[in-house]
CSV table of C-alpha atoms and ligand atoms in Angstrom, one decimal:
chain,number,residue,atom,x,y,z
A,1,MET,CA,-31.9,0.0,41.4
A,2,GLN,CA,-33.6,-0.5,38.1
A,3,THR,CA,-32.0,-3.0,35.8
A,4,ARG,CA,-29.9,-1.2,33.3
A,5,ILE,CA,-29.8,-2.1,29.6
A,6,ILE,CA,-26.4,-1.6,28.1
A,7,MET,CA,-25.3,-2.3,24.6
A,8,LEU,CA,-21.8,-2.7,23.2
A,9,ALA,CA,-21.5,-2.1,19.5
A,10,ASP,CA,-18.4,-3.4,17.8
A,11,PHE,CA,-17.9,-2.7,14.1
A,12,ASP,CA,-17.2,-5.8,12.0
A,13,TYR,CA,-13.6,-6.2,10.5
A,14,PHE,CA,-13.6,-2.5,10.6
A,15,PHE,CA,-10.7,-1.1,8.6
A,16,ALA,CA,-11.3,-3.8,5.9
A,17,GLN,CA,-15.0,-3.2,5.8
A,18,CYS,CA,-14.3,0.6,5.3
A,19,GLU,CA,-12.2,-0.4,2.3
A,20,GLU,CA,-15.0,-2.6,0.9
A,21,LEU,CA,-17.4,0.3,1.3
A,22,ARG,CA,-15.4,2.5,-1.1
A,23,ASN,CA,-14.4,-0.3,-3.4
A,24,PRO,CA,-17.6,-2.4,-3.6
A,25,THR,CA,-16.2,-4.8,-6.2
A,26,ILE,CA,-13.7,-6.3,-3.7
A,27,LYS,CA,-16.4,-7.5,-1.4
A,28,ASP,CA,-16.1,-11.2,-2.4
A,29,LYS,CA,-12.3,-11.2,-2.3
A,30,PRO,CA,-9.9,-11.5,0.6
A,31,VAL,CA,-9.2,-8.0,1.8
A,32,VAL,CA,-6.2,-7.1,4.0
A,33,VAL,CA,-5.4,-3.7,5.5
A,34,GLY,CA,-1.8,-3.2,6.6
A,35,VAL,CA,0.6,-0.8,8.1
A,36,TYR,CA,3.5,-0.7,5.6
A,37,SER,CA,6.8,0.2,7.2
A,38,GLY,CA,8.2,1.1,3.9
A,39,ARG,CA,11.5,-0.7,4.3
A,40,THR,CA,10.8,-3.2,1.6
A,41,GLU,CA,7.7,-3.5,-0.5
A,42,ASP,CA,6.1,-6.0,1.8
A,43,SER,CA,7.5,-5.1,5.2
A,44,GLY,CA,4.9,-4.2,7.8
A,45,ALA,CA,2.0,-5.8,9.6
A,46,VAL,CA,-1.6,-6.7,9.1
A,47,SER,CA,-4.0,-4.3,10.8
A,48,THR,CA,-7.1,-6.4,10.0
A,49,SER,CA,-8.6,-8.4,7.2
A,50,ASN,CA,-12.1,-9.3,6.1
A,51,TYR,CA,-13.6,-12.6,7.0
A,52,ILE,CA,-12.8,-14.2,3.6
A,53,ALA,CA,-9.1,-13.5,4.3
A,54,ARG,CA,-9.5,-14.9,7.8
A,55,LYS,CA,-10.5,-18.2,6.3
A,56,TYR,CA,-6.9,-18.4,5.0
A,57,SER,CA,-5.8,-17.8,8.6
A,58,VAL,CA,-4.7,-14.2,8.1
A,59,LYS,CA,-4.6,-12.4,11.5
A,60,SER,CA,-4.1,-8.9,12.9
A,61,GLY,CA,-0.5,-8.3,13.7
A,62,MET,CA,0.8,-10.9,11.3
A,63,PRO,CA,3.7,-9.8,9.0
A,64,LEU,CA,2.4,-8.7,5.6
A,65,PHE,CA,4.7,-11.0,3.7
A,66,LEU,CA,3.2,-13.9,5.6
A,67,ALA,CA,-0.3,-12.8,4.8
A,68,LYS,CA,0.6,-12.5,1.2
A,69,ARG,CA,2.0,-16.1,1.2
A,70,LYS,CA,-1.2,-17.4,2.8
A,71,LEU,CA,-3.3,-15.7,0.2
A,72,GLU,CA,-1.1,-16.8,-2.7
A,73,GLY,CA,-3.2,-17.8,-5.7
A,74,THR,CA,-6.2,-15.9,-4.6
A,75,ASP,CA,-7.4,-12.5,-5.9
A,76,ALA,CA,-6.7,-10.9,-2.5
A,77,VAL,CA,-6.4,-7.1,-2.3
A,78,PHE,CA,-4.1,-5.2,0.0
A,79,PHE,CA,-4.6,-1.7,1.3
A,80,HIS,CA,-2.5,0.8,3.3
A,81,VAL,CA,-4.3,2.0,6.5
A,82,ASP,CA,-6.1,5.3,6.1
A,83,HIS,CA,-6.9,6.4,9.6
A,84,GLU,CA,-8.5,9.7,8.5
A,85,TYR,CA,-11.0,7.9,6.4
A,86,TYR,CA,-11.8,5.2,9.1
A,87,ASP,CA,-12.1,8.0,11.7
A,88,GLN,CA,-14.6,9.8,9.7
A,89,ILE,CA,-16.8,6.7,9.2
A,90,SER,CA,-16.5,5.9,12.8
A,91,SER,CA,-17.6,9.5,13.8
A,92,SER,CA,-20.6,9.3,11.6
A,93,ILE,CA,-21.7,6.0,13.2
A,94,MET,CA,-21.0,7.4,16.7
A,95,ASP,CA,-23.3,10.4,15.8
A,96,ILE,CA,-26.1,8.0,14.9
A,97,PHE,CA,-25.6,6.1,18.2
A,98,ARG,CA,-26.0,9.4,20.1
A,99,GLN,CA,-29.5,9.7,18.8
A,100,TYR,CA,-30.4,6.3,20.3
A,101,ALA,CA,-29.0,6.4,23.7
A,102,THR,CA,-29.1,8.4,26.9
A,103,SER,CA,-25.3,8.2,27.0
A,104,ILE,CA,-22.6,6.7,24.9
A,105,GLU,CA,-19.0,5.8,25.7
A,106,GLN,CA,-16.7,5.3,22.8
A,107,VAL,CA,-13.9,3.0,23.8
A,108,SER,CA,-12.0,2.8,20.5
A,109,ILE,CA,-12.4,3.7,16.9
A,110,ASP,CA,-14.8,0.8,16.4
A,111,GLU,CA,-16.5,0.2,19.8
A,112,ALA,CA,-19.0,2.0,21.9
A,113,TYR,CA,-21.2,1.4,24.8
A,114,LEU,CA,-24.8,2.7,24.7
A,115,ASP,CA,-27.0,3.1,27.7
A,116,VAL,CA,-30.5,2.5,26.3
A,117,THR,CA,-32.3,1.7,29.6
A,118,GLU,CA,-34.8,4.5,29.2
A,119,GLN,CA,-35.4,4.0,25.5
A,120,VAL,CA,-36.3,0.4,25.9
A,121,GLU,CA,-38.0,0.9,29.3
A,122,GLY,CA,-35.7,-1.7,30.9
A,123,ASN,CA,-37.1,-4.4,28.7
A,124,PHE,CA,-34.7,-6.9,27.1
A,125,GLU,CA,-37.3,-7.9,24.4
A,126,LYS,CA,-37.6,-4.3,23.3
A,127,ALA,CA,-33.8,-4.1,23.4
A,128,ARG,CA,-33.6,-6.7,20.7
A,129,GLU,CA,-35.9,-4.8,18.3
A,130,TYR,CA,-34.1,-1.6,19.2
A,131,ALA,CA,-30.7,-3.0,18.4
A,132,GLN,CA,-32.0,-4.2,15.1
A,133,LYS,CA,-33.3,-0.7,14.4
A,134,ILE,CA,-29.9,0.8,15.1
A,135,LYS,CA,-28.2,-1.7,12.9
A,136,VAL,CA,-30.6,-1.0,10.0
A,137,HIS,CA,-30.2,2.7,10.4
A,138,VAL,CA,-26.4,2.6,10.3
A,139,LYS,CA,-26.3,0.1,7.4
A,140,ALA,CA,-28.6,2.4,5.4
A,141,GLN,CA,-26.9,5.7,6.2
A,142,VAL,CA,-23.3,4.7,6.5
A,143,GLY,CA,-23.1,1.2,4.9
A,144,ILE,CA,-21.3,-0.5,7.8
A,145,THR,CA,-22.4,-3.6,9.7
A,146,PHE,CA,-21.5,-4.2,13.3
A,147,THR,CA,-22.1,-6.6,16.2
A,148,ILE,CA,-24.1,-5.8,19.3
A,149,GLY,CA,-24.0,-7.4,22.7
A,150,VAL,CA,-26.8,-6.5,25.2
A,151,GLY,CA,-26.6,-7.0,28.9
A,152,PRO,CA,-27.4,-5.5,32.3
A,153,ASN,CA,-23.9,-3.8,32.4
A,154,LYS,CA,-20.9,-3.1,30.3
A,155,LEU,CA,-19.0,-6.2,31.4
A,156,VAL,CA,-21.8,-8.6,30.2
A,157,ALA,CA,-22.5,-6.6,27.1
A,158,LYS,CA,-18.9,-6.8,26.0
A,159,ILE,CA,-18.7,-10.6,26.5
A,160,ALA,CA,-22.1,-11.1,24.8
A,161,CYS,CA,-20.8,-9.0,21.9
A,162,ASP,CA,-17.7,-11.2,21.5
A,163,SER,CA,-19.7,-14.4,21.5
A,164,GLN,CA,-21.1,-14.0,18.0
A,165,LYS,CA,-19.5,-12.1,15.2
A,166,PRO,CA,-19.9,-10.7,12.5
A,167,ASP,CA,-23.2,-8.9,12.2
A,168,GLY,CA,-24.3,-10.5,15.4
A,169,LEU,CA,-26.8,-9.7,18.1
A,170,THR,CA,-26.5,-11.4,21.4
A,171,ILE,CA,-28.8,-10.6,24.4
A,172,VAL,CA,-28.0,-11.7,27.9
A,173,ARG,CA,-30.8,-10.8,30.4
A,174,ALA,CA,-29.9,-9.8,33.9
A,175,GLU,CA,-31.2,-13.0,35.3
A,176,ASP,CA,-29.1,-15.1,32.9
A,177,ALA,CA,-25.9,-13.2,33.2
A,178,LYS,CA,-24.1,-15.3,35.8
A,179,VAL,CA,-24.9,-18.6,34.0
A,180,PHE,CA,-23.8,-17.0,30.8
A,181,LEU,CA,-20.4,-16.1,32.2
A,182,ALA,CA,-19.9,-19.3,34.3
A,183,PRO,CA,-18.3,-21.7,31.8
A,184,LEU,CA,-16.0,-19.1,30.1
A,185,PRO,CA,-12.3,-19.0,30.8
A,186,VAL,CA,-11.2,-16.2,33.2
A,187,ASP,CA,-9.2,-14.4,30.5
A,188,ARG,CA,-12.5,-13.3,28.9
A,189,LEU,CA,-12.8,-10.7,31.7
A,190,LEU,CA,-11.3,-7.3,31.1
A,191,GLY,CA,-8.0,-7.0,33.1
A,192,VAL,CA,-7.3,-10.7,33.2
A,193,GLY,CA,-4.1,-11.0,31.1
A,194,LYS,CA,-1.6,-13.8,30.7
A,195,LYS,CA,0.1,-13.3,34.1
A,196,THR,CA,-3.2,-13.2,36.0
A,197,THR,CA,-4.5,-16.2,34.1
A,198,GLN,CA,-1.4,-18.2,35.2
A,199,ARG,CA,-1.7,-17.0,38.8
A,200,MET,CA,-5.3,-17.9,38.9
A,201,GLU,CA,-4.7,-21.3,37.4
A,202,GLN,CA,-2.2,-22.0,40.2
A,203,MET,CA,-5.0,-21.2,42.6
A,204,GLY,CA,-7.3,-23.7,40.8
A,205,ILE,CA,-9.3,-21.0,39.1
A,206,LYS,CA,-9.9,-21.7,35.4
A,207,THR,CA,-13.4,-20.6,34.6
A,208,ILE,CA,-15.4,-17.6,35.6
A,209,SER,CA,-17.6,-19.8,37.7
A,210,ASP,CA,-14.5,-21.0,39.6
A,211,LEU,CA,-13.6,-17.3,40.2
A,212,ALA,CA,-17.1,-16.5,41.3
A,213,LYS,CA,-17.0,-19.1,44.0
A,214,TYR,CA,-13.5,-18.3,45.2
A,215,ASP,CA,-13.2,-16.6,48.6
A,216,CYS,CA,-13.2,-12.8,48.0
A,217,GLN,CA,-10.9,-12.1,51.0
A,218,ARG,CA,-8.3,-14.5,49.6
A,219,LEU,CA,-8.5,-12.8,46.2
A,220,ILE,CA,-7.8,-9.5,47.9
A,221,GLU,CA,-4.8,-11.0,49.7
A,222,VAL,CA,-3.4,-12.1,46.3
A,223,PHE,CA,-4.3,-9.3,44.0
A,224,GLY,CA,-4.8,-6.3,46.3
A,225,LYS,CA,-8.0,-4.6,47.2
A,226,ILE,CA,-9.0,-2.9,44.0
A,227,LEU,CA,-8.4,-5.9,41.7
A,228,GLY,CA,-9.5,-8.5,44.2
A,229,ILE,CA,-12.9,-6.9,44.6
A,230,TYR,CA,-13.1,-6.2,40.9
A,231,PHE,CA,-12.4,-9.9,40.0
A,232,HIS,CA,-15.0,-11.1,42.6
A,233,ASN,CA,-17.7,-8.8,41.3
A,234,ALA,CA,-16.9,-9.3,37.6
A,235,ALA,CA,-17.1,-13.1,37.9
A,236,ASN,CA,-20.5,-12.6,39.6
A,237,ALA,CA,-21.6,-10.5,36.7
A,238,VAL,CA,-21.7,-7.4,38.9
A,239,ASP,CA,-20.5,-4.2,37.3
A,240,ASN,CA,-21.8,-0.8,38.2
A,241,GLU,CA,-19.6,1.3,36.0
A,242,PRO,CA,-21.6,4.0,34.2
A,243,VAL,CA,-21.7,4.5,30.5
A,244,GLN,CA,-20.0,7.8,30.1
A,245,GLU,CA,-17.8,9.5,27.6
A,246,GLN,CA,-14.2,8.7,28.6
A,247,GLY,CA,-11.6,11.3,29.4
A,248,GLU,CA,-10.9,13.5,26.5
A,249,ALA,CA,-11.1,12.5,22.9
A,250,GLU,CA,-7.7,12.9,21.2
A,251,SER,CA,-9.0,15.0,18.3
A,252,ILE,CA,-12.1,15.9,16.5
A,253,SER,CA,-11.8,16.1,12.7
A,254,LYS,CA,-13.8,16.2,9.5
A,255,ILE,CA,-12.7,15.7,6.0
A,256,GLY,CA,-14.4,16.5,2.7
A,257,THR,CA,-13.9,16.3,-1.0
A,258,LEU,CA,-13.8,19.5,-3.0
A,259,LYS,CA,-16.4,19.9,-5.8
A,260,GLN,CA,-13.4,20.3,-8.1
A,261,ASP,CA,-9.6,20.1,-7.8
A,262,THR,CA,-8.3,23.5,-7.1
A,263,HIS,CA,-5.4,25.7,-5.9
A,264,ASP,CA,-7.8,28.6,-5.0
A,265,LEU,CA,-7.7,29.6,-1.4
A,266,GLU,CA,-11.3,31.1,-1.2
A,267,PHE,CA,-12.7,28.0,-2.9
A,268,ILE,CA,-11.0,25.7,-0.4
A,269,LEU,CA,-12.1,27.9,2.5
A,270,GLN,CA,-15.7,27.6,1.5
A,271,LYS,CA,-15.3,23.9,2.1
A,272,THR,CA,-13.3,24.1,5.2
A,273,ASP,CA,-15.9,26.5,6.7
A,274,GLU,CA,-18.4,23.7,6.3
A,275,LEU,CA,-16.0,21.2,8.0
A,276,THR,CA,-15.3,23.7,10.7
A,277,GLU,CA,-19.0,24.0,11.5
A,278,PHE,CA,-19.1,20.3,12.1
A,279,VAL,CA,-15.9,20.2,14.2
A,280,TYR,CA,-17.1,23.2,16.2
A,281,LYS,CA,-20.4,21.6,16.9
A,282,GLU,CA,-18.7,18.5,18.4
A,283,VAL,CA,-16.3,20.6,20.4
A,284,THR,CA,-19.1,22.7,22.0
A,285,GLU,CA,-21.2,19.6,22.7
A,286,LYS,CA,-18.3,18.2,24.6
A,287,ALA,CA,-17.4,21.5,26.2
A,288,TYR,CA,-13.8,21.2,25.1
A,289,SER,CA,-11.2,23.8,24.8
A,290,PHE,CA,-8.5,23.1,22.2
A,291,LYS,CA,-5.0,24.2,21.7
A,292,THR,CA,-4.1,22.7,18.3
A,293,ILE,CA,-5.7,23.3,15.0
A,294,SER,CA,-4.7,21.3,11.9
A,295,VAL,CA,-5.5,21.0,8.3
A,296,TYR,CA,-5.2,18.0,6.2
A,297,VAL,CA,-4.8,18.0,2.4
A,298,VAL,CA,-5.0,15.3,-0.2
A,299,ASN,CA,-3.5,16.5,-3.5
A,300,ILE,CA,-4.5,15.4,-7.0
A,301,ASP,CA,-1.6,13.0,-7.1
A,302,LEU,CA,-3.1,11.5,-3.9
A,303,SER,CA,-0.2,12.6,-1.8
A,304,SER,CA,-1.4,13.9,1.6
A,305,LYS,CA,0.0,16.5,3.9
A,306,SER,CA,-1.0,18.1,7.2
A,307,ARG,CA,-0.1,21.3,8.8
A,308,SER,CA,-0.9,22.5,12.3
A,309,VAL,CA,-0.6,25.4,14.7
A,310,THR,CA,-0.6,25.3,18.5
A,311,LEU,CA,-2.1,28.3,20.3
A,312,GLU,CA,-0.6,29.9,23.4
A,313,GLN,CA,-3.8,29.7,25.2
A,314,PRO,CA,-6.6,27.1,24.9
A,315,ALA,CA,-9.5,28.5,22.8
A,316,LYS,CA,-13.1,27.4,22.2
A,317,ASP,CA,-14.6,29.6,19.6
A,318,LYS,CA,-15.3,29.1,15.9
A,319,GLU,CA,-13.5,32.2,14.7
A,320,THR,CA,-10.2,30.9,16.1
A,321,ILE,CA,-10.5,27.7,14.1
A,322,LYS,CA,-11.4,29.6,10.9
A,323,ARG,CA,-8.7,32.1,11.3
A,324,ASN,CA,-6.0,29.5,11.7
A,325,VAL,CA,-7.4,27.3,9.0
A,326,ARG,CA,-7.1,30.2,6.6
A,327,MET,CA,-3.6,31.0,7.8
A,328,LEU,CA,-2.5,27.3,7.4
A,329,PHE,CA,-3.9,27.1,3.9
A,330,GLU,CA,-2.4,30.4,2.8
A,331,LYS,CA,1.0,29.0,3.8
A,332,TYR,CA,0.4,25.6,2.4
A,333,LEU,CA,-0.7,26.8,-1.0
A,334,ALA,CA,2.3,29.1,-1.2
A,335,GLU,CA,4.5,26.1,-0.6
A,336,SER,CA,2.8,23.6,-2.9
A,337,GLU,CA,1.9,23.9,-6.6
A,338,LEU,CA,-0.3,20.8,-6.7
A,339,ASP,CA,-4.1,21.2,-7.0
A,340,VAL,CA,-6.0,20.0,-4.0
A,341,ARG,CA,-8.6,17.3,-4.0
A,342,ARG,CA,-9.7,16.7,-0.4
A,343,VAL,CA,-9.3,18.8,2.7
A,344,GLY,CA,-9.8,18.3,6.4
A,345,VAL,CA,-10.0,20.3,9.6
A,346,ARG,CA,-8.9,19.0,13.0
A,347,VAL,CA,-8.7,20.3,16.5
A,348,SER,CA,-6.9,18.6,19.3
A,349,GLY,CA,-5.0,19.2,22.6
A,350,PHE,CA,-8.3,19.3,24.5
A,351,SER,CA,-8.9,20.3,28.1
A,352,LYS,CA,-12.2,20.3,29.9
A,353,GLU,CA,-13.2,22.4,32.8
A,354,GLU,CA,-15.0,19.8,34.9
A,355,HIS,CA,-12.8,17.1,36.4
A,356,ARG,CA,-14.0,13.5,35.8
A,357,GLN,CA,-13.7,10.7,38.3
A,358,ARG,CA,-11.4,8.0,37.1
A,359,GLN,CA,-13.3,4.9,36.1
A,360,LEU,CA,-12.2,1.4,37.0
A,361,THR,CA,-12.0,0.5,33.4
A,362,ASN,CA,-9.4,3.2,32.9
A,363,PHE,CA,-7.4,1.5,35.6
A,364,PHE,CA,-6.4,-1.2,33.2
B,1,TTP,P1,-10.9,-5.3,16.2
B,1,TTP,O1,-12.3,-4.9,16.7
B,1,TTP,O2,-10.1,-6.1,17.1
B,1,TTP,O3,-11.1,-6.2,14.9
B,1,TTP,P2,-12.0,-6.0,13.6
B,1,TTP,O4,-12.9,-4.8,13.7
B,1,TTP,O5,-11.0,-5.8,12.5
B,1,TTP,O6,-12.7,-7.3,13.5
B,1,TTP,P3,-13.9,-8.0,14.3
B,1,TTP,O7,-14.3,-7.0,15.3
B,1,TTP,O8,-14.9,-8.3,13.2
B,1,TTP,O9,-13.3,-9.2,14.9
B,1,TTP,O10,-10.1,-4.1,15.8
B,1,TTP,C1,-10.7,-2.9,15.3
B,1,TTP,C2,-9.7,-2.2,14.3
B,1,TTP,O11,-8.5,-1.9,14.9
B,1,TTP,C3,-9.4,-3.1,13.1
B,1,TTP,O12,-10.3,-3.0,12.1
B,1,TTP,C4,-8.0,-2.7,12.8
B,1,TTP,C5,-7.4,-2.1,14.0
B,1,TTP,N1,-6.4,-3.1,14.6
B,1,TTP,C6,-5.1,-2.9,14.3
B,1,TTP,O13,-4.7,-2.0,13.5
B,1,TTP,N2,-4.2,-3.8,14.7
B,1,TTP,C7,-4.5,-4.9,15.5
B,1,TTP,O14,-3.7,-5.7,15.9
B,1,TTP,C8,-5.9,-5.0,15.8
B,1,TTP,C9,-6.4,-6.2,16.7
B,1,TTP,C10,-6.8,-4.1,15.4
B,2,CA,CA1,-14.4,-4.7,15.5
């Protein structure tokens, strides 16, 4: 088998970087994005923060009041998460990735694997230039930086990516992969959590190299066949999982700002027709049928609302989206007197005809 060349792209401090993008003046300040529970002014948790805030030891998951305390005396800025906005930026980057790879596999809002074997003719030196080219393209078109790990498979690409952030580029050639992994602790492998780490430690396995040398039969006895073989292979930098779009996406959406604030249905529908074109294109590319159609509205007072409708039968045509978007907006405008500033169209509840084989990565 030809050596594959796989990239993992992971967007840097993603939610916080998105906020910097639309508020360029905050770039040299600590930036924290949080989920506010609403109970008291500061209750909630940090989703992420930029690297300046991280210097003050702000971390994802930390209570917001604690982050505030750590940043006391600085000119830190705090934001509420805005998933719709981050989703949209993420989709536009994923679209660029699709132009550069034979296949891509989005694993989260801010991570995707790209199989670029053909594009770089199996050559790791070319892969370096190619990765730079993708970074420059995304930076110029979307304004976001990200880190790339390159390896002979997904497992190595992921660990390479984690080894130098932000705006990093780490390349691990096929012949160096085992040596690259050897000194790392076992919990760097996907699927090795706290419990497994403890169990392995009892077995005298601390590093990936310990695991690579461990008797495979014995691993199977302890962890079962699927995991035992997986651990043995992973530690030896062996991973044949293909890069392929995972299961079904949860939703496909597109948001846009109206040319002017309005309460006029036809004016709004001109915009949503454009958005529908985009959504419909994605849906057909993925051969999805959908059951739910939603609209999203940001009013002039910046309050936001969404409305949706679920069909009796899955559909896959553009007219169904347009018809329901019209219906949802007719109803919405009758209920609300506020002028509308931004609108969005989303479809979800996907099904796909062909059945996909479950991947091992989905196993975890
Ligand atoms: P990560 O990739 O873990 O983190 P990051 O992109 O903020 O930072 P970096 O990759 O530079 O280390 O998570 C991606 C996004 O997921 C992140 O921007 C916010 C969100 N997130 C949460 O909402 N809660 C969490 O606990 C974590 C870890 C992430
Ligand atoms: Ca990230």
